[in-house]
Amino acid sequence: QVQLVESGGGLVQAGGSLRLSCAASGSIVGIRDMAWYRQAPGKQRRLVASVTTGGATNYADSVKGRFTISRDNAKITVYLQMNSLKPEDTGVYYCNANIYRRYTSGYYDYWGQGTQVTVSS
């Protein structure tokens, strides 16, 4: 069993900041990429940012310069620091990780339950 538990969402005014956290736990043998996705109301889930085991990062154009993704491999946790938030950043943020679970045959994607971020104008 593998769990991804997110925290840190909430309501913030435009221009404010939030920090999301996602901790992985369970029968984990290895983890590769970790990422954050966002699903706005009525829209598809889209990649916000990702980070490799070695720390290489990738960002959606809409968040470059405002969001920072990082990870702590010892704690099996990924973070998303969100600054200068805009109303269009509103949505449910999901944590994603590519994990090798014990007693399975390879790496598979796992998802957290999602955390709501609402940015008011």
PDB file of C-alpha atoms in Angstrom:
ATOM      1  CA  GLN A   1       0.000   0.000   0.000  1.00  0.00           C
ATOM      2  CA  VAL A   2       1.190   3.512  -0.882  1.00  0.00           C
ATOM      3  CA  GLN A   3      -0.299   6.793   0.285  1.00  0.00           C
ATOM      4  CA  LEU A   4       0.317  10.369  -0.812  1.00  0.00           C
ATOM      5  CA  VAL A   5      -1.023  12.870   1.698  1.00  0.00           C
ATOM      6  CA  GLU A   6      -1.232  16.535   0.729  1.00  0.00           C
ATOM      7  CA  SER A   7      -1.535  19.551   2.982  1.00  0.00           C
ATOM      8  CA  GLY A   8      -1.268  23.326   2.835  1.00  0.00           C
ATOM      9  CA  GLY A   9      -4.151  24.388   0.631  1.00  0.00           C
ATOM     10  CA  GLY A  10      -6.579  27.155   1.538  1.00  0.00           C
ATOM     11  CA  LEU A  11      -8.017  30.544   0.685  1.00  0.00           C
ATOM     12  CA  VAL A  12      -5.661  33.423  -0.064  1.00  0.00           C
ATOM     13  CA  GLN A  13      -5.928  36.855  -1.635  1.00  0.00           C
ATOM     14  CA  ALA A  14      -4.326  37.618  -4.971  1.00  0.00           C
ATOM     15  CA  GLY A  15      -0.653  38.380  -4.498  1.00  0.00           C
ATOM     16  CA  GLY A  16      -0.386  36.098  -1.498  1.00  0.00           C
ATOM     17  CA  SER A  17       1.544  32.884  -0.954  1.00  0.00           C
ATOM     18  CA  LEU A  18       0.862  29.275  -0.012  1.00  0.00           C
ATOM     19  CA  ARG A  19       3.077  26.252   0.457  1.00  0.00           C
ATOM     20  CA  LEU A  20       1.800  22.800  -0.390  1.00  0.00           C
ATOM     21  CA  SER A  21       3.338  19.607   0.968  1.00  0.00           C
ATOM     22  CA  CYS A  22       2.884  15.987  -0.074  1.00  0.00           C
ATOM     23  CA  ALA A  23       4.309  13.117   1.939  1.00  0.00           C
ATOM     24  CA  ALA A  24       4.550   9.596   0.544  1.00  0.00           C
ATOM     25  CA  SER A  25       4.402   6.551   2.789  1.00  0.00           C
ATOM     26  CA  GLY A  26       3.924   2.800   2.604  1.00  0.00           C
ATOM     27  CA  SER A  27       5.769  -0.108   1.044  1.00  0.00           C
ATOM     28  CA  ILE A  28       8.029   2.037  -1.140  1.00  0.00           C
ATOM     29  CA  VAL A  29      11.136   0.593  -2.744  1.00  0.00           C
ATOM     30  CA  GLY A  30      11.951   3.590  -4.962  1.00  0.00           C
ATOM     31  CA  ILE A  31      10.589   6.889  -6.246  1.00  0.00           C
ATOM     32  CA  ARG A  32      11.374   8.642  -9.470  1.00  0.00           C
ATOM     33  CA  ASP A  33       9.695  11.893 -10.577  1.00  0.00           C
ATOM     34  CA  MET A  34       7.332  13.760  -8.255  1.00  0.00           C
ATOM     35  CA  ALA A  35       4.948  16.424  -9.473  1.00  0.00           C
ATOM     36  CA  TRP A  36       2.023  18.724  -8.792  1.00  0.00           C
ATOM     37  CA  TYR A  37      -1.014  18.954 -11.040  1.00  0.00           C
ATOM     38  CA  ARG A  38      -3.902  21.395 -10.962  1.00  0.00           C
ATOM     39  CA  GLN A  39      -7.513  20.884 -11.945  1.00  0.00           C
ATOM     40  CA  ALA A  40      -9.545  24.062 -12.324  1.00  0.00           C
ATOM     41  CA  PRO A  41     -13.357  23.869 -12.254  1.00  0.00           C
ATOM     42  CA  GLY A  42     -14.654  22.384 -15.493  1.00  0.00           C
ATOM     43  CA  LYS A  43     -11.166  21.802 -16.894  1.00  0.00           C
ATOM     44  CA  GLN A  44      -8.740  18.949 -17.308  1.00  0.00           C
ATOM     45  CA  ARG A  45      -6.028  18.180 -14.809  1.00  0.00           C
ATOM     46  CA  ARG A  46      -2.775  19.778 -15.977  1.00  0.00           C
ATOM     47  CA  LEU A  47       0.855  19.616 -14.912  1.00  0.00           C
ATOM     48  CA  VAL A  48       2.016  22.551 -12.790  1.00  0.00           C
ATOM     49  CA  ALA A  49       5.554  21.463 -11.922  1.00  0.00           C
ATOM     50  CA  SER A  50       7.700  18.354 -11.649  1.00  0.00           C
ATOM     51  CA  VAL A  51      11.021  17.420 -10.065  1.00  0.00           C
ATOM     52  CA  THR A  52      13.333  14.473 -10.672  1.00  0.00           C
ATOM     53  CA  THR A  53      15.199  12.493  -8.038  1.00  0.00           C
ATOM     54  CA  GLY A  54      18.268  14.565  -8.824  1.00  0.00           C
ATOM     55  CA  GLY A  55      16.433  17.869  -8.434  1.00  0.00           C
ATOM     56  CA  ALA A  56      15.885  18.862 -12.056  1.00  0.00           C
ATOM     57  CA  THR A  57      12.654  20.836 -12.361  1.00  0.00           C
ATOM     58  CA  ASN A  58      10.061  21.603 -15.001  1.00  0.00           C
ATOM     59  CA  TYR A  59       7.267  24.201 -14.820  1.00  0.00           C
ATOM     60  CA  ALA A  60       4.160  25.140 -16.719  1.00  0.00           C
ATOM     61  CA  ASP A  61       4.677  28.489 -18.465  1.00  0.00           C
ATOM     62  CA  SER A  62       1.875  30.048 -16.427  1.00  0.00           C
ATOM     63  CA  VAL A  63       3.709  29.542 -13.115  1.00  0.00           C
ATOM     64  CA  LYS A  64       7.344  30.113 -14.087  1.00  0.00           C
ATOM     65  CA  GLY A  65       8.987  32.656 -11.815  1.00  0.00           C
ATOM     66  CA  ARG A  66       6.202  32.405  -9.219  1.00  0.00           C
ATOM     67  CA  PHE A  67       6.137  28.752  -8.113  1.00  0.00           C
ATOM     68  CA  THR A  68       9.010  26.611  -6.865  1.00  0.00           C
ATOM     69  CA  ILE A  69       8.908  22.827  -6.572  1.00  0.00           C
ATOM     70  CA  SER A  70      11.336  20.994  -4.312  1.00  0.00           C
ATOM     71  CA  ARG A  71      11.666  17.605  -2.669  1.00  0.00           C
ATOM     72  CA  ASP A  72      13.213  16.006   0.376  1.00  0.00           C
ATOM     73  CA  ASN A  73      14.208  12.481  -0.619  1.00  0.00           C
ATOM     74  CA  ALA A  74      14.919  11.428   2.972  1.00  0.00           C
ATOM     75  CA  LYS A  75      11.385  12.430   4.015  1.00  0.00           C
ATOM     76  CA  ILE A  76       9.840  11.272   0.702  1.00  0.00           C
ATOM     77  CA  THR A  77       8.104  14.635   0.497  1.00  0.00           C
ATOM     78  CA  VAL A  78       7.535  17.106  -2.315  1.00  0.00           C
ATOM     79  CA  TYR A  79       6.726  20.779  -1.818  1.00  0.00           C
ATOM     80  CA  LEU A  80       5.233  23.528  -3.944  1.00  0.00           C
ATOM     81  CA  GLN A  81       5.938  27.092  -2.877  1.00  0.00           C
ATOM     82  CA  MET A  82       3.416  29.361  -4.590  1.00  0.00           C
ATOM     83  CA  ASN A  83       4.053  33.107  -4.594  1.00  0.00           C
ATOM     84  CA  SER A  84       2.300  36.026  -6.284  1.00  0.00           C
ATOM     85  CA  LEU A  85      -0.844  33.942  -6.555  1.00  0.00           C
ATOM     86  CA  LYS A  86      -3.479  34.890  -9.113  1.00  0.00           C
ATOM     87  CA  PRO A  87      -7.190  34.032  -9.257  1.00  0.00           C
ATOM     88  CA  GLU A  88      -6.455  31.783 -12.249  1.00  0.00           C
ATOM     89  CA  ASP A  89      -4.293  29.613  -9.963  1.00  0.00           C
ATOM     90  CA  THR A  90      -7.500  28.467  -8.250  1.00  0.00           C
ATOM     91  CA  GLY A  91      -8.172  24.745  -8.394  1.00  0.00           C
ATOM     92  CA  VAL A  92      -7.602  21.412  -6.755  1.00  0.00           C
ATOM     93  CA  TYR A  93      -3.906  20.594  -6.560  1.00  0.00           C
ATOM     94  CA  TYR A  94      -2.919  16.932  -6.789  1.00  0.00           C
ATOM     95  CA  CYS A  95       0.387  15.376  -5.852  1.00  0.00           C
ATOM     96  CA  ASN A  96       1.744  12.710  -8.197  1.00  0.00           C
ATOM     97  CA  ALA A  97       4.679  10.356  -7.774  1.00  0.00           C
ATOM     98  CA  ASN A  98       6.190   7.560  -9.850  1.00  0.00           C
ATOM     99  CA  ILE A  99       6.755   4.823  -7.273  1.00  0.00           C
ATOM    100  CA  TYR A 100       8.117   1.291  -7.175  1.00  0.00           C
ATOM    101  CA  ARG A 101       5.977  -0.439  -4.569  1.00  0.00           C
ATOM    102  CA  ARG A 102       7.163  -3.561  -2.811  1.00  0.00           C
ATOM    103  CA  TYR A 103       5.895  -6.824  -4.329  1.00  0.00           C
ATOM    104  CA  THR A 104       5.071  -5.185  -7.678  1.00  0.00           C
ATOM    105  CA  SER A 105       6.872  -5.455 -10.991  1.00  0.00           C
ATOM    106  CA  GLY A 106       7.884  -1.850 -11.636  1.00  0.00           C
ATOM    107  CA  TYR A 107       7.170   1.864 -11.301  1.00  0.00           C
ATOM    108  CA  TYR A 108       3.588   3.126 -11.336  1.00  0.00           C
ATOM    109  CA  ASP A 109       1.961   6.533 -10.899  1.00  0.00           C
ATOM    110  CA  TYR A 110       0.210   7.275  -7.607  1.00  0.00           C
ATOM    111  CA  TRP A 111      -1.981  10.263  -6.753  1.00  0.00           C
ATOM    112  CA  GLY A 112      -2.904  12.148  -3.619  1.00  0.00           C
ATOM    113  CA  GLN A 113      -6.464  13.035  -2.712  1.00  0.00           C
ATOM    114  CA  GLY A 114      -6.097  16.677  -3.726  1.00  0.00           C
ATOM    115  CA  THR A 115      -6.061  19.938  -1.800  1.00  0.00           C
ATOM    116  CA  GLN A 116      -8.145  22.987  -2.685  1.00  0.00           C
ATOM    117  CA  VAL A 117      -6.438  26.296  -3.421  1.00  0.00           C
ATOM    118  CA  THR A 118      -8.674  29.336  -3.860  1.00  0.00           C
ATOM    119  CA  VAL A 119      -7.268  32.731  -4.785  1.00  0.00           C
ATOM    120  CA  SER A 120      -9.641  35.659  -4.404  1.00  0.00           C
ATOM    121  CA  SER A 121      -9.307  38.836  -6.435  1.00  0.00           C
TER     122      SER A 121
END
